[in-house]
Amino acid sequence: MKKFLAMLMALCMVFALATTAFAEDKSADDIVDEMTSADGKYEVAFITDVGQLKDKSFNQGTYDGVKLYADANGLSYKYYAPANGDQATDDDRFDAMKAACDNGAKVVVCAGFMQNTALVQAADAYPEVKFIFIDGWSERGNIAGIAYKEEQCGYLAGYAVVKDGYEALGFCGGGGGDNPACCRYGYGFAQGAAAAAAEMGKTVSMNYSWLYGASFSASPELQTMVNGWYEAGTEIVFACGGSMFQSVAAAASANDGAVIGVDVDQSGDSDTVVTSALKGLTSSVVWALGKAYDGTWDEIGGTATSLGAAEDAVGLPVDTWSLEGWTVEEYEEMLAGIVDGSVVIDADYANLASTDSLTLNIIE
């Protein structure tokens, strides 16, 4: 426990230093997604989650960390997409991991909790390979599970937009309601919206749905549903699910509506984006890869690491948000409150329910 706490205390500084160092060199966009190694082997591998590699969200944010670390350290790298796309099975995921290991991978970064079954199988089959499990957990020594406190940045996003004057909200989640990260995002969003509304002496409403999000993909059905929300008065929708963002942003654009992005700053992808709920995918992958190479893997291998505001791993993009009713100073004060415990945010999404200040319309 002491080792774990000490590690967490150091994370904030590590993330800041890692982000600064790589920012001074080049951005992930400057590094090619597919490289050719001299010997045909690839030392650092990335196994994609469902959805597209360039989803401008979860997959892309994670792979950016792989590219930045590998490029800065002269390492070969490659991504592997499990067969059958959104319908990939555990066997498909294991085959992708096997291909990576057989192709020379010393470290494999796997994105998404659905990788769990295949990842355990791969870790047993390749005990000399280190696996970094983003949005996952494991007690195996060659797997480092890294999760995030999405409820915290979801809360910040919900609080911010209600303070900005939005009263009719929407949440559109990926994973069909079974993805813990998306569930934490949504529950935090509802809590933040309710807290702000209570302070302002008002009641706000929220459409809350997992429909059309099982595959984390854009779809005509999703766009039609969200378009109906906007037409019926919804003002802003939290698009929480990779490429689902494309459908939500298209519906918002057609109706002069607004969107909250997820995982990474999505303000550059659509002028409908007011803010985004961020988690430090890129910086935490860079950090974990560093542990795989600097002799300190034992600090994270076999450990469930959960990163939040205290580690500077969640937040909102203050440089690009278009909020006018909530200031950066107020945001920083709330963020500090989350860190010191004076702002309490529940992570148990089984407790999701309407409150005196928030009316939930759960659409299943």
Short mmCIF file of C-alpha atoms in Angstrom, two decimals:
data_model
loop_
_atom_site.label_atom_id
_atom_site.label_comp_id
_atom_site.label_asym_id
_atom_site.label_seq_id
_atom_site.Cartn_x
_atom_site.Cartn_y
_atom_site.Cartn_z
CA MET A 1 0.00 0.00 0.00
CA LYS A 2 2.82 2.44 0.87
CA LYS A 3 4.46 1.75 -2.48
CA PHE A 4 1.17 2.35 -4.29
CA LEU A 5 0.51 5.64 -2.48
CA ALA A 6 4.04 6.84 -3.14
CA MET A 7 3.62 6.04 -6.81
CA LEU A 8 0.39 8.03 -6.99
CA MET A 9 2.00 11.02 -5.30
CA ALA A 10 4.67 11.05 -7.98
CA LEU A 11 2.32 10.60 -10.93
CA CYS A 12 1.25 14.22 -11.26
CA MET A 13 4.84 15.37 -11.66
CA VAL A 14 5.68 12.46 -13.95
CA PHE A 15 2.72 13.18 -16.24
CA ALA A 16 3.57 16.87 -16.38
CA LEU A 17 7.21 16.21 -17.20
CA ALA A 18 6.40 13.55 -19.79
CA THR A 19 3.83 15.73 -21.52
CA THR A 20 6.14 18.74 -21.58
CA ALA A 21 9.12 16.81 -22.87
CA PHE A 22 7.24 15.22 -25.75
CA ALA A 23 5.39 18.46 -26.57
CA GLU A 24 8.72 20.23 -27.07
CA ASP A 25 9.78 17.55 -29.54
CA LYS A 26 6.81 16.79 -31.79
CA SER A 27 3.13 15.97 -31.65
CA ALA A 28 1.63 12.54 -32.29
CA ASP A 29 0.12 13.87 -35.52
CA ASP A 30 3.66 14.36 -36.84
CA ILE A 31 4.42 10.65 -36.41
CA VAL A 32 3.19 8.11 -38.97
CA ASP A 33 0.64 5.55 -37.85
CA GLU A 34 2.31 2.77 -39.82
CA MET A 35 6.08 2.45 -39.96
CA THR A 36 8.37 -0.12 -41.56
CA SER A 37 11.08 -1.52 -39.33
CA ALA A 38 14.44 -2.56 -40.77
CA ASP A 39 14.14 -6.16 -39.57
CA GLY A 40 10.40 -6.56 -39.99
CA LYS A 41 9.92 -6.80 -36.23
CA TYR A 42 7.99 -4.37 -34.06
CA GLU A 43 8.91 -3.90 -30.42
CA VAL A 44 5.94 -1.89 -29.13
CA ALA A 45 2.47 -2.99 -30.18
CA PHE A 46 -0.99 -1.53 -29.84
CA ILE A 47 -4.18 -3.61 -29.97
CA THR A 48 -7.17 -1.44 -30.87
CA ASP A 49 -10.49 -1.42 -29.11
CA VAL A 50 -13.70 -1.62 -31.17
CA GLY A 51 -14.19 1.30 -33.52
CA GLN A 52 -11.68 2.98 -35.76
CA LEU A 53 -8.01 3.57 -34.99
CA LYS A 54 -8.39 7.24 -35.96
CA ASP A 55 -11.54 7.76 -33.94
CA LYS A 56 -10.26 11.09 -32.56
CA SER A 57 -11.09 9.65 -29.15
CA PHE A 58 -10.18 6.53 -27.14
CA ASN A 59 -8.21 4.48 -29.68
CA GLN A 60 -6.40 7.44 -31.14
CA GLY A 61 -5.58 9.00 -27.78
CA THR A 62 -4.09 5.71 -26.56
CA TYR A 63 -2.11 5.05 -29.73
CA ASP A 64 -0.73 8.58 -29.65
CA GLY A 65 1.05 7.63 -26.43
CA VAL A 66 2.53 4.55 -28.10
CA LYS A 67 3.77 6.58 -31.06
CA LEU A 68 5.22 9.36 -28.95
CA TYR A 69 7.16 7.05 -26.65
CA ALA A 70 8.39 4.74 -29.41
CA ASP A 71 9.44 7.57 -31.70
CA ALA A 72 11.26 9.45 -28.95
CA ASN A 73 13.15 6.32 -27.93
CA GLY A 74 13.97 4.91 -31.34
CA LEU A 75 11.67 1.88 -30.98
CA SER A 76 9.71 0.18 -33.74
CA TYR A 77 5.94 0.13 -33.27
CA LYS A 78 2.86 -1.26 -34.94
CA TYR A 79 -0.87 -1.38 -34.35
CA TYR A 80 -3.03 -4.48 -34.72
CA ALA A 81 -6.80 -4.36 -35.23
CA PRO A 82 -8.64 -7.57 -34.23
CA ALA A 83 -10.47 -9.25 -37.09
CA ASN A 84 -14.18 -8.70 -37.64
CA GLY A 85 -14.20 -5.08 -36.53
CA ASP A 86 -17.07 -4.21 -34.22
CA GLN A 87 -18.03 -7.90 -34.08
CA ALA A 88 -14.60 -9.04 -32.89
CA THR A 89 -14.57 -12.03 -30.54
CA ASP A 90 -12.16 -12.94 -27.74
CA ASP A 91 -10.46 -15.27 -30.22
CA ASP A 92 -10.02 -12.38 -32.67
CA ARG A 93 -8.46 -10.24 -29.93
CA PHE A 94 -6.14 -13.04 -28.82
CA ASP A 95 -5.08 -13.62 -32.43
CA ALA A 96 -4.13 -9.93 -32.71
CA MET A 97 -2.11 -10.13 -29.48
CA LYS A 98 -0.47 -13.37 -30.63
CA ALA A 99 0.47 -11.76 -33.93
CA ALA A 100 2.02 -8.84 -32.07
CA CYS A 101 4.06 -11.08 -29.75
CA ASP A 102 5.16 -13.41 -32.54
CA ASN A 103 6.19 -10.31 -34.48
CA GLY A 104 8.69 -9.20 -31.86
CA ALA A 105 6.63 -7.18 -29.38
CA LYS A 106 8.23 -6.71 -25.97
CA VAL A 107 5.40 -4.48 -24.74
CA VAL A 108 1.78 -4.67 -25.89
CA VAL A 109 -0.68 -1.87 -25.13
CA CYS A 110 -4.30 -3.05 -25.18
CA ALA A 111 -7.21 -0.59 -25.19
CA GLY A 112 -10.64 -1.28 -23.75
CA PHE A 113 -12.09 -3.49 -21.02
CA MET A 114 -13.38 -5.99 -23.59
CA GLN A 115 -9.78 -7.13 -24.11
CA ASN A 116 -9.73 -8.78 -20.67
CA THR A 117 -10.35 -12.45 -21.54
CA ALA A 118 -7.97 -12.47 -24.50
CA LEU A 119 -5.38 -10.47 -22.59
CA VAL A 120 -5.23 -12.96 -19.73
CA GLN A 121 -4.75 -15.74 -22.28
CA ALA A 122 -1.99 -13.82 -24.06
CA ALA A 123 -0.24 -12.91 -20.81
CA ASP A 124 -0.12 -16.58 -19.84
CA ALA A 125 1.10 -17.64 -23.29
CA TYR A 126 3.81 -14.95 -23.42
CA PRO A 127 5.04 -14.46 -19.84
CA GLU A 128 8.12 -12.54 -21.00
CA VAL A 129 6.00 -9.86 -22.69
CA LYS A 130 4.68 -6.89 -20.72
CA PHE A 131 1.08 -5.88 -21.32
CA ILE A 132 -0.41 -2.45 -20.56
CA PHE A 133 -4.17 -2.70 -20.14
CA ILE A 134 -5.88 0.68 -20.63
CA ASP A 135 -9.31 0.84 -18.96
CA GLY A 136 -8.66 -2.54 -17.38
CA TRP A 137 -7.20 -4.41 -14.42
CA SER A 138 -5.35 -7.63 -13.60
CA GLU A 139 -3.40 -9.30 -10.82
CA ARG A 140 -0.93 -10.92 -13.23
CA GLY A 141 2.57 -9.57 -12.87
CA ASN A 142 3.11 -8.98 -16.59
CA ILE A 143 -0.11 -6.95 -16.93
CA ALA A 144 -0.34 -3.34 -15.76
CA GLY A 145 -3.98 -2.30 -15.46
CA ILE A 146 -4.63 1.42 -15.81
CA ALA A 147 -8.09 2.85 -15.22
CA TYR A 148 -9.37 6.39 -14.76
CA LYS A 149 -11.83 8.18 -12.53
CA GLU A 150 -14.09 9.20 -15.39
CA GLU A 151 -16.82 10.18 -12.95
CA GLN A 152 -14.66 13.17 -12.01
CA CYS A 153 -14.30 14.71 -15.46
CA GLY A 154 -17.89 13.74 -16.27
CA TYR A 155 -18.95 15.66 -13.17
CA LEU A 156 -16.91 18.69 -14.23
CA ALA A 157 -18.50 18.65 -17.68
CA GLY A 158 -22.05 18.36 -16.31
CA TYR A 159 -21.48 21.08 -13.74
CA ALA A 160 -19.86 23.39 -16.30
CA VAL A 161 -22.58 23.27 -18.94
CA VAL A 162 -25.40 23.80 -16.43
CA LYS A 163 -23.50 26.78 -15.02
CA ASP A 164 -23.23 27.97 -18.61
CA GLY A 165 -27.01 28.04 -18.88
CA TYR A 166 -27.89 24.69 -20.49
CA GLU A 167 -31.00 23.11 -18.97
CA ALA A 168 -32.02 20.36 -21.42
CA LEU A 169 -29.18 17.85 -21.57
CA GLY A 170 -28.45 14.52 -23.20
CA PHE A 171 -26.03 11.66 -22.61
CA CYS A 172 -25.31 9.10 -25.33
CA GLY A 173 -23.05 6.29 -24.07
CA GLY A 174 -21.05 3.54 -25.72
CA GLY A 175 -20.79 -0.11 -24.78
CA GLY A 176 -24.50 -0.72 -24.35
CA GLY A 177 -24.37 0.12 -20.64
CA ASP A 178 -21.77 -2.54 -19.81
CA ASN A 179 -18.63 -0.44 -20.25
CA PRO A 180 -17.48 0.69 -16.79
CA ALA A 181 -15.60 3.73 -18.10
CA CYS A 182 -18.61 5.05 -20.05
CA CYS A 183 -20.90 4.30 -17.11
CA ARG A 184 -18.65 6.34 -14.82
CA TYR A 185 -18.59 9.19 -17.34
CA GLY A 186 -22.37 9.26 -17.54
CA TYR A 187 -22.98 8.99 -13.82
CA GLY A 188 -20.48 11.74 -13.10
CA PHE A 189 -22.12 13.92 -15.77
CA ALA A 190 -25.51 13.48 -14.11
CA GLN A 191 -24.10 14.25 -10.65
CA GLY A 192 -22.35 17.41 -11.85
CA ALA A 193 -25.43 18.67 -13.66
CA ALA A 194 -27.59 18.02 -10.60
CA ALA A 195 -25.13 19.79 -8.27
CA ALA A 196 -24.95 22.91 -10.42
CA ALA A 197 -28.73 23.02 -10.89
CA ALA A 198 -29.26 22.70 -7.13
CA GLU A 199 -26.92 25.62 -6.48
CA MET A 200 -28.80 27.71 -9.04
CA GLY A 201 -32.21 26.79 -7.62
CA LYS A 202 -33.45 25.14 -10.79
CA THR A 203 -34.27 21.72 -12.21
CA VAL A 204 -32.65 20.46 -15.39
CA SER A 205 -33.58 17.48 -17.56
CA MET A 206 -31.44 14.81 -19.20
CA ASN A 207 -32.13 12.19 -21.86
CA TYR A 208 -29.85 9.26 -20.95
CA SER A 209 -29.35 6.43 -23.41
CA TRP A 210 -27.16 3.45 -24.31
CA LEU A 211 -29.06 2.78 -27.54
CA TYR A 212 -27.02 2.37 -30.74
CA GLY A 213 -23.75 2.54 -28.79
CA ALA A 214 -22.81 -1.12 -28.33
CA SER A 215 -20.21 -0.94 -31.09
CA PHE A 216 -19.00 2.60 -30.29
CA SER A 217 -19.62 3.41 -33.96
CA ALA A 218 -21.36 6.19 -35.83
CA SER A 219 -24.67 5.08 -37.31
CA PRO A 220 -27.73 6.51 -39.07
CA GLU A 221 -29.90 5.15 -36.23
CA LEU A 222 -27.91 7.02 -33.59
CA GLN A 223 -27.94 10.23 -35.59
CA THR A 224 -31.71 9.95 -36.10
CA MET A 225 -32.33 9.44 -32.38
CA VAL A 226 -30.16 12.36 -31.30
CA ASN A 227 -31.60 14.54 -34.06
CA GLY A 228 -35.01 13.88 -32.50
CA TRP A 229 -33.66 14.94 -29.12
CA TYR A 230 -32.46 18.26 -30.48
CA GLU A 231 -35.71 18.84 -32.34
CA ALA A 232 -37.61 18.21 -29.09
CA GLY A 233 -35.59 20.78 -27.19
CA THR A 234 -32.36 19.12 -26.02
CA GLU A 235 -29.64 21.76 -26.07
CA ILE A 236 -26.42 19.84 -25.51
CA VAL A 237 -25.41 16.15 -25.65
CA PHE A 238 -22.44 14.39 -24.03
CA ALA A 239 -21.21 12.06 -26.80
CA CYS A 240 -19.42 9.32 -24.87
CA GLY A 241 -18.29 6.53 -27.15
CA GLY A 242 -15.51 6.90 -29.72
CA SER A 243 -16.84 7.28 -33.25
CA MET A 244 -20.37 7.82 -31.93
CA PHE A 245 -19.24 11.43 -31.72
CA GLN A 246 -19.60 11.77 -35.49
CA SER A 247 -23.33 10.99 -35.42
CA VAL A 248 -23.99 13.23 -32.43
CA ALA A 249 -22.01 16.14 -33.89
CA ALA A 250 -23.84 15.79 -37.22
CA ALA A 251 -27.20 15.92 -35.45
CA ALA A 252 -26.09 18.92 -33.41
CA SER A 253 -24.86 20.77 -36.48
CA ALA A 254 -28.19 20.24 -38.24
CA ASN A 255 -30.09 21.69 -35.28
CA ASP A 256 -27.80 24.43 -33.96
CA GLY A 257 -27.18 22.21 -30.95
CA ALA A 258 -24.09 21.72 -28.82
CA VAL A 259 -21.89 18.74 -27.95
CA ILE A 260 -19.54 17.67 -25.16
CA GLY A 261 -16.63 15.56 -26.39
CA VAL A 262 -14.94 12.69 -24.57
CA ASP A 263 -11.50 11.24 -23.78
CA VAL A 264 -9.57 13.86 -25.78
CA ASP A 265 -10.19 17.50 -26.71
CA GLN A 266 -12.63 17.20 -29.63
CA SER A 267 -13.12 20.94 -30.15
CA GLY A 268 -11.13 20.80 -33.37
CA ASP A 269 -13.43 18.16 -34.84
CA SER A 270 -16.65 20.16 -34.79
CA ASP A 271 -17.63 23.73 -34.00
CA THR A 272 -20.56 22.28 -32.03
CA VAL A 273 -18.19 21.20 -29.21
CA VAL A 274 -18.47 23.38 -26.10
CA THR A 275 -16.00 21.38 -24.00
CA SER A 276 -14.71 17.82 -23.59
CA ALA A 277 -14.36 15.44 -20.64
CA LEU A 278 -10.69 14.49 -20.76
CA LYS A 279 -8.63 11.68 -19.37
CA GLY A 280 -4.86 11.41 -19.74
CA LEU A 281 -4.70 8.55 -22.21
CA THR A 282 -1.63 9.70 -24.08
CA SER A 283 0.41 10.80 -21.06
CA SER A 284 -0.42 7.71 -19.01
CA VAL A 285 0.59 5.38 -21.87
CA VAL A 286 3.88 7.27 -22.19
CA TRP A 287 4.36 6.93 -18.43
CA ALA A 288 3.53 3.21 -18.35
CA LEU A 289 5.80 2.45 -21.31
CA GLY A 290 8.56 4.24 -19.44
CA LYS A 291 8.00 1.85 -16.53
CA ALA A 292 8.35 -1.08 -18.91
CA TYR A 293 11.80 0.11 -19.98
CA ASP A 294 13.34 1.81 -16.94
CA GLY A 295 13.36 -1.14 -14.56
CA THR A 296 10.39 -0.03 -12.45
CA TRP A 297 7.70 -2.26 -14.01
CA ASP A 298 7.10 -3.95 -10.64
CA GLU A 299 5.51 -0.70 -9.44
CA ILE A 300 2.60 -1.14 -11.85
CA GLY A 301 2.66 -4.80 -12.95
CA GLY A 302 -0.10 -6.79 -11.25
CA THR A 303 -1.52 -3.56 -9.81
CA ALA A 304 -4.82 -1.86 -10.55
CA THR A 305 -3.87 1.79 -10.97
CA SER A 306 -6.74 4.29 -10.95
CA LEU A 307 -5.92 7.82 -12.06
CA GLY A 308 -7.95 10.95 -11.42
CA ALA A 309 -7.74 14.61 -10.56
CA ALA A 310 -5.09 14.05 -7.89
CA GLU A 311 -2.76 12.71 -10.60
CA ASP A 312 -3.69 15.43 -13.13
CA ALA A 313 -5.20 12.65 -15.26
CA VAL A 314 -8.76 13.99 -15.76
CA GLY A 315 -10.22 17.41 -16.44
CA LEU A 316 -11.58 19.86 -19.02
CA PRO A 317 -9.63 21.69 -21.79
CA VAL A 318 -9.65 25.28 -20.50
CA ASP A 319 -7.70 26.63 -23.48
CA THR A 320 -10.32 25.60 -26.02
CA TRP A 321 -13.66 25.50 -24.23
CA SER A 322 -16.31 28.03 -25.27
CA LEU A 323 -17.94 28.27 -21.84
CA GLU A 324 -18.97 31.78 -20.80
CA GLY A 325 -20.90 31.16 -17.58
CA TRP A 326 -18.14 29.39 -15.67
CA THR A 327 -14.61 30.73 -15.32
CA VAL A 328 -11.26 28.99 -15.41
CA GLU A 329 -10.69 30.15 -11.83
CA GLU A 330 -13.95 28.53 -10.71
CA TYR A 331 -13.00 25.36 -12.57
CA GLU A 332 -9.60 25.23 -10.91
CA GLU A 333 -11.21 25.75 -7.51
CA MET A 334 -13.56 22.81 -8.10
CA LEU A 335 -10.71 20.65 -9.38
CA ALA A 336 -8.79 21.39 -6.18
CA GLY A 337 -11.90 20.47 -4.21
CA ILE A 338 -12.04 17.09 -5.92
CA VAL A 339 -8.40 16.52 -5.04
CA ASP A 340 -8.77 17.47 -1.37
CA GLY A 341 -12.08 15.61 -0.98
CA SER A 342 -14.30 18.61 -0.31
CA VAL A 343 -16.15 17.89 -3.58
CA VAL A 344 -17.48 14.35 -3.27
CA ILE A 345 -18.29 12.39 -6.44
CA ASP A 346 -19.77 8.91 -6.28
CA ALA A 347 -18.23 6.28 -8.60
CA ASP A 348 -20.94 3.63 -8.12
CA TYR A 349 -23.06 4.13 -11.23
CA ALA A 350 -25.65 1.69 -9.90
CA ASN A 351 -26.86 4.69 -7.89
CA LEU A 352 -27.86 6.68 -11.01
CA ALA A 353 -31.28 8.24 -10.40
CA SER A 354 -33.27 11.44 -10.73
CA THR A 355 -32.87 14.03 -7.98
CA ASP A 356 -34.78 17.14 -6.91
CA SER A 357 -32.69 19.16 -9.37
CA LEU A 358 -32.25 16.61 -12.19
CA THR A 359 -34.99 14.79 -14.06
CA LEU A 360 -33.59 11.76 -15.88
CA ASN A 361 -35.31 10.25 -18.90
CA ILE A 362 -33.55 6.89 -19.23
CA ILE A 363 -33.98 5.45 -22.72
CA GLU A 364 -33.20 1.74 -23.01
#
